[in-house]
Amino acid sequence: MNHFTPLIFLVGIFCLTNGLTRITLHKRDEGKHLSGDHFTGYYTFRSDYEKFLILKRITGVGVKMSNYLNSQYYGVIGLGTPPQEFEVVFDTGSSNLWVPSNKCSPENRACMRHDRYVSELSLTYIPDGEIINIEYGRGSMSGHLSIDTLTIGNITVENQTFAEAINEPGSSFINAKFDGVFGLAFPTISVDNVIPPFYNMIKQNLIPQPVFSFYFKRNSKQKDGGEVIFGGWDEDKFDVNDMHPIPLSDKSYWQFKLDSISVDLDGVNDLLNGSIDAIADTGTSNIVGPADIITAINLQVGAKMYEGVGIVNCDEIEDLLPITFSINGRAYTLEGRDYVNKFKGRYTTVCITGFTGVIDFEPPWILGDSFLGKFYTIFNVTQPSVTFAKLKS
């Protein structure tokens, strides 16, 4: 699953405006640190991407996992009657909903450190029992499917199938600040063909239109991390004249064609040498691509490379060169402040670019929060497309 990541999370305060359900996003900066001579966030993400490739080979579609150490966006949902609350990552890079189960073993450290679902406490619980296994390479999640009422904001979804995680071996989930994952990708990559929650919202006529949208706040000094809206978008946050839907090239992830990447404003010096598939992934912190191109980007913006990581002078962020992504005939430009993250160590602060290079990379490129934070992003199911709209100042 490449997902689990960001270290900015979403937490569930919600409000209802014009029939739209808003979930407030919150964030924490915990986990942003250096460990010895290694950049922990980078190495964690690299191993998680390797897990994604293993999954891709096993399932044929791929479910991915994201970097924990950049900022985790999470939000509160409820399962059962009365609702049992869980903090979950809202992830457009996967399709399944899962939370830890109270039936997990006491030796399961990841499970013990998070909230757990107790089926016996719910009046609307329906047993399913089908076994579900997801292999991550350096970790895994296994358990069984259950059915219960899902609440998110003011929405109540009846008979939602989800996974109760019984086993979470390894260290992948132990330090995660979220309990589980709320997949928002297409049903085609849902493990065991479980209907994703958003599609049940559509089926049960719970939202005005089959659209959801994300707004991320990237200011690390603020606890408010933005919001996700189910059923529409907030026109107060972006320029409505800048809505240019990008058609999807595949309905599995939110995938489209990335035409070029250049380290300039004009999109002249293309580093891709031809279009390639890319996905918009709210569950991944960085922009992920092949190691050679990522290295080229880092060097061209003025970063120094350290074991695959781009490091810049924290005092020179505003002077870094812009990076332009050409998508569907339009230019989307990131400034230094958009693609650089500050990592606090014990004795110093290091500024690292939000690009992760992978050796033996397999497409698609992943445009995570380092890219999405610059725009208001709209995901449309009926007219399969994503929209990256310019935020208002």
PDB file of C-alpha atoms in Angstrom, residues 70 285-288 298 310 339-341 352-356 370-371:
ATOM      1  CA  ASN A  70       6.963  13.831   7.015  1.00  0.00           C
ATOM      2  CA  SER A 285       4.387  12.803   1.786  1.00  0.00           C
ATOM      3  CA  ASN A 286       6.904  13.201  -1.014  1.00  0.00           C
ATOM      4  CA  ILE A 287       7.096  13.321  -4.782  1.00  0.00           C
ATOM      5  CA  VAL A 288       8.428   9.916  -5.814  1.00  0.00           C
ATOM      6  CA  ASN A 298      17.830  17.994  -6.624  1.00  0.00           C
ATOM      7  CA  GLY A 310      18.636  16.376  -1.295  1.00  0.00           C
ATOM      8  CA  TYR A 339       8.972  21.347  -1.786  1.00  0.00           C
ATOM      9  CA  VAL A 340      11.374  21.684   1.163  1.00  0.00           C
ATOM     10  CA  ASN A 341      10.761  20.117   4.584  1.00  0.00           C
ATOM     11  CA  ILE A 352      15.470  18.311   2.901  1.00  0.00           C
ATOM     12  CA  THR A 353      13.725  18.438  -0.453  1.00  0.00           C
ATOM     13  CA  GLY A 354      10.428  16.592  -0.729  1.00  0.00           C
ATOM     14  CA  PHE A 355      11.637  14.240  -3.467  1.00  0.00           C
ATOM     15  CA  THR A 356      12.289  10.536  -3.046  1.00  0.00           C
ATOM     16  CA  SER A 370       4.825  18.073  -1.307  1.00  0.00           C
ATOM     17  CA  PHE A 371       2.923  18.658  -4.547  1.00  0.00           C
TER      18      PHE A 371
END
